[in-house]
Short mmCIF file of C-alpha atoms in Angstrom, two decimals:
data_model
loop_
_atom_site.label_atom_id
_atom_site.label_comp_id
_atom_site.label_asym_id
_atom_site.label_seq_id
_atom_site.Cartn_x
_atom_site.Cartn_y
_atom_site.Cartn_z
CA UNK A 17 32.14 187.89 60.31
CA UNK A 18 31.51 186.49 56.55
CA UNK A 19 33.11 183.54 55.97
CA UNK A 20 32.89 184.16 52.40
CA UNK A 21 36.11 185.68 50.44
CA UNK A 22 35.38 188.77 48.31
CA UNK A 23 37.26 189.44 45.28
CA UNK A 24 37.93 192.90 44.70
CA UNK A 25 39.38 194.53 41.75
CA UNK A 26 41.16 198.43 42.89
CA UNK A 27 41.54 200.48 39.22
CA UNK A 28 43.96 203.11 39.29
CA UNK A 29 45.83 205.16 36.49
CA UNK A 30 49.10 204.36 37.79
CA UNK A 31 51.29 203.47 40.89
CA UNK A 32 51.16 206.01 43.44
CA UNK A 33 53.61 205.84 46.38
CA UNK A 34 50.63 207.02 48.77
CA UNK A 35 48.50 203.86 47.88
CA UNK A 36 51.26 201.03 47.59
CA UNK A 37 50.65 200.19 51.07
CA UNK A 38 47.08 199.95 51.82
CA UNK A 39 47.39 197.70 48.57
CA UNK A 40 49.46 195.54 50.28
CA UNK A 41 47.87 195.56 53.51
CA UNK A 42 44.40 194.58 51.31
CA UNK A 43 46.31 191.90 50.07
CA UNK A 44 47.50 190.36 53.10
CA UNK A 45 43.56 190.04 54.65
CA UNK A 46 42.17 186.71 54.07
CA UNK A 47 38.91 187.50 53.57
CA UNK A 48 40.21 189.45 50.53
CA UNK A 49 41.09 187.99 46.88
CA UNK A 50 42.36 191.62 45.65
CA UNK A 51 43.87 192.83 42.68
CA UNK A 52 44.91 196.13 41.13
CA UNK A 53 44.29 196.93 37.25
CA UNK A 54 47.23 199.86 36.50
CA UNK A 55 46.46 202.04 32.88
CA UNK A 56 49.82 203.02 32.66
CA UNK A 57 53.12 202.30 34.62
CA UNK A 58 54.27 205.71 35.14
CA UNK A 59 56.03 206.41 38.42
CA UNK A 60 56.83 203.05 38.51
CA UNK A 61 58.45 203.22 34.98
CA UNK A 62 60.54 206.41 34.28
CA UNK A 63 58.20 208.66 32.48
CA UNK A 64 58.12 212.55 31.75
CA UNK A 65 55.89 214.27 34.57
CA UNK A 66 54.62 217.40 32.94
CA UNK A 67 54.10 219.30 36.30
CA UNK A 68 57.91 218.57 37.52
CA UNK A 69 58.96 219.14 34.08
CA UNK A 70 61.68 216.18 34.24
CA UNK A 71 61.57 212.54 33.83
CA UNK A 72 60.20 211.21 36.90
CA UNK A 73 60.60 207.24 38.26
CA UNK A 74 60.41 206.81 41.86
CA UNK A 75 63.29 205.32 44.09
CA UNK A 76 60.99 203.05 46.07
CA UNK A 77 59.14 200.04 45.12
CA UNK A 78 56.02 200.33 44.35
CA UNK A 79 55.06 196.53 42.34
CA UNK A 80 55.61 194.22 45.25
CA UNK A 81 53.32 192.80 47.89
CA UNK A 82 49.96 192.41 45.96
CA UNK A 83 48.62 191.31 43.10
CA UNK A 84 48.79 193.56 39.95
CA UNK A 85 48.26 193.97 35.95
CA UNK A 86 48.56 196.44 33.54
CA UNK A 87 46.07 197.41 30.98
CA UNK A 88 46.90 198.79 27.88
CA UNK A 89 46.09 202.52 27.51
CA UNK A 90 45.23 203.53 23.63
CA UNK A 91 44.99 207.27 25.23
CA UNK A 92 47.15 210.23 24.45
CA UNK A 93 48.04 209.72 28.25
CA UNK A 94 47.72 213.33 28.73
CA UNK A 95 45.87 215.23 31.19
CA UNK A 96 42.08 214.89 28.95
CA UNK A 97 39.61 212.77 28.52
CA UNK A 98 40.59 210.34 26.16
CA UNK A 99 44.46 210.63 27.62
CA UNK A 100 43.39 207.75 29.96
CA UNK A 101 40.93 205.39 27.27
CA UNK A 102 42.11 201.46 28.83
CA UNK A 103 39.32 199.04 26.65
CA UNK A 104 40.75 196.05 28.26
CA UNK A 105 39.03 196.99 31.11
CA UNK A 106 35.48 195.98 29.87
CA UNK A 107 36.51 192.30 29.42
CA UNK A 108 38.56 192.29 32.66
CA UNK A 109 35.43 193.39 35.01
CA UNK A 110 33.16 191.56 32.86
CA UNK A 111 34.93 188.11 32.60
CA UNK A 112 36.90 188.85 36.62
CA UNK A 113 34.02 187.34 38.50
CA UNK A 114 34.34 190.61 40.84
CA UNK A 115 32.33 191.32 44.19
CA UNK A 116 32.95 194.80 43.81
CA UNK A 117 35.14 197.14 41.28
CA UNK A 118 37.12 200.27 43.85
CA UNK A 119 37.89 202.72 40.60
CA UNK A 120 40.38 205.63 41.70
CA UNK A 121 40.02 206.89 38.32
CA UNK A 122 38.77 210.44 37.68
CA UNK A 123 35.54 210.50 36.55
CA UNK A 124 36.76 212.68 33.41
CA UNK A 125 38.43 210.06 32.39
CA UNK A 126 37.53 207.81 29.51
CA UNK A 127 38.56 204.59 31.13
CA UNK A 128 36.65 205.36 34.18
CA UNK A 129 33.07 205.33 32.36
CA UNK A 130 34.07 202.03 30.63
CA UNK A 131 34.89 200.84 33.98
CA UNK A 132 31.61 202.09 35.19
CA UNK A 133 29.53 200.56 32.27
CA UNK A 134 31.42 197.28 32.70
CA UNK A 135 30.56 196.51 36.47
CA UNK A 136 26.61 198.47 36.09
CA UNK A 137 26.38 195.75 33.02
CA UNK A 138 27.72 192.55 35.35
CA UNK A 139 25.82 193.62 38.29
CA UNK A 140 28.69 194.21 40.06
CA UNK A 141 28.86 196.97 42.79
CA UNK A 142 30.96 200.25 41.91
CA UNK A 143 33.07 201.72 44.60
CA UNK A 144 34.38 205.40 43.58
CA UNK A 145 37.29 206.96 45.67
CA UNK A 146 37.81 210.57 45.69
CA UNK A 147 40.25 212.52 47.79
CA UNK A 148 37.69 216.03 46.92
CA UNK A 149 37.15 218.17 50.29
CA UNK A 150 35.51 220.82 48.26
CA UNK A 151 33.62 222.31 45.32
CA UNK A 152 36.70 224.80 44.79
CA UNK A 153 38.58 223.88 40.87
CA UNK A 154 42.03 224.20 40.69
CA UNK A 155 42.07 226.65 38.33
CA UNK A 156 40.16 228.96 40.32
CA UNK A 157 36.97 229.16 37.60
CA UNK A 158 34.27 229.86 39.91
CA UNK A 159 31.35 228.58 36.94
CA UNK A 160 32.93 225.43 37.94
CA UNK A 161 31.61 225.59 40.89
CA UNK A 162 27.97 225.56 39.35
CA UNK A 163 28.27 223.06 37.36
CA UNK A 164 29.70 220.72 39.46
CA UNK A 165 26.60 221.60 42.41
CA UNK A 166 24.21 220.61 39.79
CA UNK A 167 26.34 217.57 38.27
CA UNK A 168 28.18 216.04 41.04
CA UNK A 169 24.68 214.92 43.18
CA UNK A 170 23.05 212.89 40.33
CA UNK A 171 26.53 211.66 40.02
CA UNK A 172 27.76 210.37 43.45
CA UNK A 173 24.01 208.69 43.56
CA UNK A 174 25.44 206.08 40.76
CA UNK A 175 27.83 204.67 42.76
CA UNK A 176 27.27 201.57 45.20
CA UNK A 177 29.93 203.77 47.46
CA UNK A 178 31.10 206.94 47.67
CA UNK A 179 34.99 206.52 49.75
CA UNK A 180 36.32 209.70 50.46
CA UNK A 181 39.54 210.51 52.18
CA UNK A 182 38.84 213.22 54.67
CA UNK A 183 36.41 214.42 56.86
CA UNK A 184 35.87 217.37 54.96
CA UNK A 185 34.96 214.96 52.13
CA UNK A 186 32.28 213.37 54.18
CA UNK A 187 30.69 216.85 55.10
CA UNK A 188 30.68 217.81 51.52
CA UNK A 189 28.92 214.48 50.33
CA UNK A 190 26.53 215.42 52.83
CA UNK A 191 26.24 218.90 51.58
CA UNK A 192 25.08 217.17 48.39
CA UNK A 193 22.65 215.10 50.12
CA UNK A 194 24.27 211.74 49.35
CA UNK A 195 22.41 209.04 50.57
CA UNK A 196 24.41 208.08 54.27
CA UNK A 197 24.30 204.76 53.59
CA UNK A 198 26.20 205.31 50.40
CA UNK A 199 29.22 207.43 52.14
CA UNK A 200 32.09 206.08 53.73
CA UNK A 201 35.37 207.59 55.27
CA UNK A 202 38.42 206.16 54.50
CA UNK A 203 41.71 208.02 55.16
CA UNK A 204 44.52 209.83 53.00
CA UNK A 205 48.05 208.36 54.43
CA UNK A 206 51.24 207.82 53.84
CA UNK A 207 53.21 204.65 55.13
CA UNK A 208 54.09 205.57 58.55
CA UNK A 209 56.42 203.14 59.41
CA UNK A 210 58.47 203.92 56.47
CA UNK A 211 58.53 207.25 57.21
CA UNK A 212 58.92 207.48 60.73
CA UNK A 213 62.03 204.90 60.64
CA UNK A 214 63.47 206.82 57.91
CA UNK A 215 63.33 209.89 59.88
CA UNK A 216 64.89 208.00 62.62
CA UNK A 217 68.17 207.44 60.81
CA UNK A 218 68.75 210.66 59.78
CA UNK A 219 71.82 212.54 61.17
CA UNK A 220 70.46 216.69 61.10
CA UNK A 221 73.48 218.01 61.99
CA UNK A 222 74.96 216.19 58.64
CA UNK A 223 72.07 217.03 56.55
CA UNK A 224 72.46 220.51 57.79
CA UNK A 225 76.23 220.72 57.02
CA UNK A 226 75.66 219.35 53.64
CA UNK A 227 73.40 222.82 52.81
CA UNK A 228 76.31 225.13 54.97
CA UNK A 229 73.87 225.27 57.48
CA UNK A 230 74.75 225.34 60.89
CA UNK A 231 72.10 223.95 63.98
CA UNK A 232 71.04 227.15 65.29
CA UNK A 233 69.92 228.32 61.64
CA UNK A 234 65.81 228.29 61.27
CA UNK A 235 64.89 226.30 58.30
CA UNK A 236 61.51 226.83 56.95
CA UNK A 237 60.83 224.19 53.97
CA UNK A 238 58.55 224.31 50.82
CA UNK A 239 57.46 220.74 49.78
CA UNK A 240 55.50 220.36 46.52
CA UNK A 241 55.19 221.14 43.11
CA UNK A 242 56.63 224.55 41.75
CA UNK A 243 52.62 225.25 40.27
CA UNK A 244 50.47 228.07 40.77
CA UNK A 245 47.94 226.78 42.77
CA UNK A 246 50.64 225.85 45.27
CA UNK A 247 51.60 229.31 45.51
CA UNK A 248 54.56 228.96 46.67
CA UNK A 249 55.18 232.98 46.32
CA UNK A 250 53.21 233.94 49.00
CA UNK A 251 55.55 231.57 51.42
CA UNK A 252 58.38 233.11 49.66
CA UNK A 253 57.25 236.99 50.57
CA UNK A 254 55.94 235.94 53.80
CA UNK A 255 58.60 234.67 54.30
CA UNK A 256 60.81 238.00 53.66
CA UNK A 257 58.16 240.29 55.31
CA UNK A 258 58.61 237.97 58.73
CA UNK A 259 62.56 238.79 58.78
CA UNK A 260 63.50 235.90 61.03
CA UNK A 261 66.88 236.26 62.06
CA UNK A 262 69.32 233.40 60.82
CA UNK A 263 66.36 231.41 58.91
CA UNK A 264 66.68 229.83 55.16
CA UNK A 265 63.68 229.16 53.43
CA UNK A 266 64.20 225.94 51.15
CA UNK A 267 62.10 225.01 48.23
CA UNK A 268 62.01 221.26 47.53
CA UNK A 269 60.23 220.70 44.10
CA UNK A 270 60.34 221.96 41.07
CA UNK A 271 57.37 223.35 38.26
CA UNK A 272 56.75 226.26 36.08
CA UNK A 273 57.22 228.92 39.02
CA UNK A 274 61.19 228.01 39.54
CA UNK A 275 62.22 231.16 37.38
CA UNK A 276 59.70 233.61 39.53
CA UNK A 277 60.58 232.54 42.39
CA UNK A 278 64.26 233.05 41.50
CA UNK A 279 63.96 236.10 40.32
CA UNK A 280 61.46 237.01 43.03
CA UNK A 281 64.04 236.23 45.81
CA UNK A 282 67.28 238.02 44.31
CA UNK A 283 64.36 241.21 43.83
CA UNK A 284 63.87 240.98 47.41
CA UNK A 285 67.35 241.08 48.83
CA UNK A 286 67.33 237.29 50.12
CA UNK A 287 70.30 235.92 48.21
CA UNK A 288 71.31 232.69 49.95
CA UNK A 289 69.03 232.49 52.34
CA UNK A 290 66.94 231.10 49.36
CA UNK A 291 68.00 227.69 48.59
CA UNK A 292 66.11 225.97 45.30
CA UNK A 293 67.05 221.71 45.73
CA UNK A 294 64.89 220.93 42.82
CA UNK A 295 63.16 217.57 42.62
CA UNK A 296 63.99 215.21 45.37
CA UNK A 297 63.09 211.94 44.98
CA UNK A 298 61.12 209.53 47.63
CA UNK A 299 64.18 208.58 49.64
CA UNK A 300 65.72 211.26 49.89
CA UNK A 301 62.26 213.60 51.93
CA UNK A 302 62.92 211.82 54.77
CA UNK A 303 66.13 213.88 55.44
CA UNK A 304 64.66 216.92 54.03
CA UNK A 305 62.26 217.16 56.47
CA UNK A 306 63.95 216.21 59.25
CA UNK A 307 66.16 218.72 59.07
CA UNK A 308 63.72 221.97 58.66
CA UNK A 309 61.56 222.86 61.44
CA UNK A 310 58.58 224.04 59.39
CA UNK A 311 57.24 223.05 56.47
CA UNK A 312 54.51 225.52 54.90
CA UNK A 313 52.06 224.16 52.45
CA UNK A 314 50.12 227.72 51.32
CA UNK A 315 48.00 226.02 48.07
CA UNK A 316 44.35 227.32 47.39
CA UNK A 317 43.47 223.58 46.27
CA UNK A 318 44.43 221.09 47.81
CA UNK A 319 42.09 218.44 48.30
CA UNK A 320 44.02 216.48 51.25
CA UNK A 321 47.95 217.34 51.14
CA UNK A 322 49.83 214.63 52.19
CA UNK A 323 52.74 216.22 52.49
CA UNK A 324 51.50 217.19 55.90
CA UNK A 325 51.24 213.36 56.97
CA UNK A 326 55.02 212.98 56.23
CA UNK A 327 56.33 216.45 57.83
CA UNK A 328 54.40 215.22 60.86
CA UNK A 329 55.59 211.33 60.39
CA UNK A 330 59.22 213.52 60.65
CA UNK A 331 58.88 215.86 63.45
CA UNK A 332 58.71 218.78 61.25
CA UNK A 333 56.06 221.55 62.58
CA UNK A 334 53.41 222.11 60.15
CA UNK A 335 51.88 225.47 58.81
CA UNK A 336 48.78 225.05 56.47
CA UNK A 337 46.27 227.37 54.73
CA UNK A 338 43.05 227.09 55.84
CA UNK A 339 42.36 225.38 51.70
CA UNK A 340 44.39 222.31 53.01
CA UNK A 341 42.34 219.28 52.88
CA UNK A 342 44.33 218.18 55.90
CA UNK A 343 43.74 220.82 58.30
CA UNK A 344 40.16 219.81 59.56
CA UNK A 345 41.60 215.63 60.15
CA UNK A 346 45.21 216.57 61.42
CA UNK A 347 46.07 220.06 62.42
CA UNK A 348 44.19 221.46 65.59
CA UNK A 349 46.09 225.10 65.95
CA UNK A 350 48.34 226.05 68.49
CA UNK A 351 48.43 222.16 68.94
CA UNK A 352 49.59 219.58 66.42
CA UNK A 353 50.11 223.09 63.54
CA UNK A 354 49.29 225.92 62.69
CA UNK A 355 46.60 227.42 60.13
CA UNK A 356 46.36 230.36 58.38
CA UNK A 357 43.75 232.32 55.84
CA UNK A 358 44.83 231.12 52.69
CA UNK A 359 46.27 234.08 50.29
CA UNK A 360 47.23 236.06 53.39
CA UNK A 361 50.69 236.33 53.44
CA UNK A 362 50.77 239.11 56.60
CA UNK A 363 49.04 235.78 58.49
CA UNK A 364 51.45 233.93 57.20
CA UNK A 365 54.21 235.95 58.26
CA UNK A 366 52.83 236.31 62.08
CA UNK A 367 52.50 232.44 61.95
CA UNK A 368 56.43 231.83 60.93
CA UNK A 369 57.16 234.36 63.97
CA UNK A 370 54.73 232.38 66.19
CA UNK A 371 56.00 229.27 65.46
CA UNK A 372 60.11 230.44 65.93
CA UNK A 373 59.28 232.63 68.98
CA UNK A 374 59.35 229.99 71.95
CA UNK A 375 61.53 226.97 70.57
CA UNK A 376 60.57 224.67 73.66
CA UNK A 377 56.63 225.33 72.00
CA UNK A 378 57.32 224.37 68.53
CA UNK A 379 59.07 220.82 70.26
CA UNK A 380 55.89 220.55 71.80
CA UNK A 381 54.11 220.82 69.11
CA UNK A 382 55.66 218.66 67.25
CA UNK A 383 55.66 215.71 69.58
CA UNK A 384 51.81 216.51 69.75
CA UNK A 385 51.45 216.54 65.80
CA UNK A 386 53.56 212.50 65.47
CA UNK A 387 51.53 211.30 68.50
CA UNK A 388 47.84 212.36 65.94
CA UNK A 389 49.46 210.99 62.61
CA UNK A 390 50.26 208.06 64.21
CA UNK A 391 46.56 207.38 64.79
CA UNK A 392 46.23 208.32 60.87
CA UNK A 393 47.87 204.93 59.21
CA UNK A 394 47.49 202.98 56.35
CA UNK A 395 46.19 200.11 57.96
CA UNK A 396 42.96 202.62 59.36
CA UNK A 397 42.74 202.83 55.84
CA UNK A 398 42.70 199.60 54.73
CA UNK A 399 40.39 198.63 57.23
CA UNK A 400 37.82 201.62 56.76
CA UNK A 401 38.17 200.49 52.86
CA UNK A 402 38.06 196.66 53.71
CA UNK A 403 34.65 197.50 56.04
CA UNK A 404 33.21 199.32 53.46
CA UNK A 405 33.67 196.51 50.46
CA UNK A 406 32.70 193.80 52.87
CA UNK A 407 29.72 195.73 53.34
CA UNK A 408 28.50 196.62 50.03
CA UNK A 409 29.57 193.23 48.09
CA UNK A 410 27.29 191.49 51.11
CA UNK A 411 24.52 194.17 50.67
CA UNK A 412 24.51 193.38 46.89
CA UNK A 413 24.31 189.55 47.28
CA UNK A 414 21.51 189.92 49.71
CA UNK A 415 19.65 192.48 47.65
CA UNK A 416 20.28 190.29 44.46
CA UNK A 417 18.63 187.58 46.55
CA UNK A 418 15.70 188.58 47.99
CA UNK A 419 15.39 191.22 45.19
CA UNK A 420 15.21 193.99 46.69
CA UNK A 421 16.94 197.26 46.88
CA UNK A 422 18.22 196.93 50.92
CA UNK A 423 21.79 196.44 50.02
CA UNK A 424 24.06 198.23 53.03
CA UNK A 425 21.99 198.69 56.26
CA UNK A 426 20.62 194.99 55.65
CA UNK A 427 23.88 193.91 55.46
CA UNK A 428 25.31 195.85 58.71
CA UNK A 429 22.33 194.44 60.92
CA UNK A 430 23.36 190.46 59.87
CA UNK A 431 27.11 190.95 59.86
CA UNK A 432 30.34 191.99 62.00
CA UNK A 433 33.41 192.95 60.71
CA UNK A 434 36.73 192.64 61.56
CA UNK A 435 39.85 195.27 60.55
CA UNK A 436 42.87 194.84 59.12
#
């Protein structure tokens, strides 16, 4: 291994619950000096979330354990391209003395281009991580689709790296003929242990009670967003046309679809056995899923889906559309989930009866689905990332040396790595 120590500078638009811990296990590697440049502090700070409609901080730390700063944003900070415009970021990549810049940024972002030209003009390598498993936009605006075939392979080629989070990701780089050398898989995670000892200290029977639900009631649970591309209607008619006897369907979220869905269920004759909780924070899941025994996640985009990481981390079954980012890495039907044709709610249906017909099955299945997750962690992550830094910061030093373009297969055939 290099004895060298890289110093790595991770860009992100804000704190995000998901990455907290493979910053801190990046942290905690001594062959790392890493740090993380924030553009705002929502999440972290209580800020209005457009998509839950509420003010949204939080309830778990998300500063602590590595080394962090935040950058100024003179953007809108709106959803658009100058809603994200950070200028401190040119003099912090081109003063930082970097090895390599990870940006997490979208690239329709101001700040991520003046990340971009920052590192291009220092000579530093740029890493860009992208949790996209597909061409599909979320909006559904198939022209889209187009643009981004002609757009997206001149654009992956600028990059030093291309990290993306799935396997699905790595098939569709391929699809655009990215260079192999310039692909690497990293892994969209949650942090396990929280999770799973969370999960541990739950008491079901008391979460159940607390909803007037009984043990023998089947609890089928809706975890996201309240948004359209979620659609979380076709759960909720699926749901009716499957006619499970003693079963509640809870929605855990909220969005701009809380008022259909409402007036959806009383249309359909399910009164009570609709239950709406609204937005529940980040302690609070753990108990939520614990206590269903299915959690459905029907969206039409949904590049990974990491709800389906902590349902599993839980022991809560998992029933995916066949759009879920997830469902290639983590879901292997009849197995560790189950996975239906997305927009198909009569599928849908026949899967909620599957999964509630033999009880001593669904167990099974989900003993089968914590035993893969557990193989999915954070610190796989951090390694794969780690690896792929180590790789391309050596690659670039070599290249700049002997000036010459061999940056990553010269550097895998002189080093070995170790992981996190």
């Amino acid at each position: 291994m290099s004895e060298r120590r890289f110093r790595v500078l991770a860009i992100a638009s804000h704190p995000i619950q998901y990455a907290v811990p493979i910053f801190r296990l990046m942290a905690q590697h001594p062959q790392l000096d890493f740090h993380v440049a924030y553009c705002t502090l929502r999440g972290a700070e209580a800020a209005h979330d457009p998509e839950f409609g509420q003010i949204v901080q939080w309830d778990v730390p998300l500063l602590d354990g590595y080394k962090w700063t935040h950058v100024p944003n003179q953007g809108s900070g709106v959803e658009s391209f100058f809603g994200f415009c950070n200028p401190g970021l040119w003099k912090l990549i081109r003063e930082g003395h970097f090895d390599a810049v990870l940006c997490q940024l979208s690239y329709l972002r101001c700040s991520f281009w003046i990340s971009y030209f920052s590192a291009r003009g220092r000579g530093t390598p740029f890493m860009f991580l992208t949790d996209a498993s597909s061409m599909e936009p979320r909006d559904g605006r198939k022209w889209k689709i187009w643009v981004k075939k002609l757009a997206w392979p001149v654009l992956f080629r600028m990059f030093s790296q291309v990290l993306t989070a799935s396997s699905a990701g790595v098939e569709m780089m391929r699809s655009l003929r990215i260079p192999e050398r310039q692909i690497s898989m990293t892994l969209d995670t949650v942090d396990n242990d929280w999770w799973q000892a969370e999960a541990a200290r739950v008491n079901r029977a008391a979460v159940r009670a607390s909803w007037g639900l009984d043990n023998e009631e089947k609890i089928v649970l809706f975890c996201a967003k309240l948004q359209p591309w979620k659609r979380p209607l076709d759960l909720l008619r699926a749901f009716a046309a499957a006619g499970i006897p003693h079963s509640t369907l809870l929605f855990a979220g909220d969005g701009t679809l809380r008022a259909s869905i409402e007036a959806e269920a009383s249309a359909l004759g399910l009164g009570k056995r609709v239950r709406m909780l609204g937005f529940v924070n980040q302690s609070q899941l753990p108990a939520v899923y614990r206590a269903a025994d299915v959690m459905v996640i029907p969206s039409e985009y949904e590049p990974f889906g990491l709800v389906v990481n902590e349902a599993m981390l839980c022991g809560c079954a998992v029933i995916a559309s066949d759009k879920v980012g997830a469902v290639r890495d983590l879901i292997f039907p009849g197995r560790t989930g189950y996975v239906y044709p997305c927009r198909n709610t009569r599928a849908l249906a026949r899967a909620l009866c599957d999964a509630f017909a033999d009880p001593a099955k669904l167990a099974e299945i989900g003993q089968a689905a914590g035993n893969r997750i557990a193989q999915w962690s954070p610190r796989a992550s951090a390694s794969a990332i780690r690896d792929a830094i180590v790789r391309t910061a050596v690659g670039a030093a070599q290249a700049s040396r002997h000036g010459t373009g061999d940056t990553v297969d010269s550097a895998l055939s002189t080093d070995r790595y170790t992981t996190l």
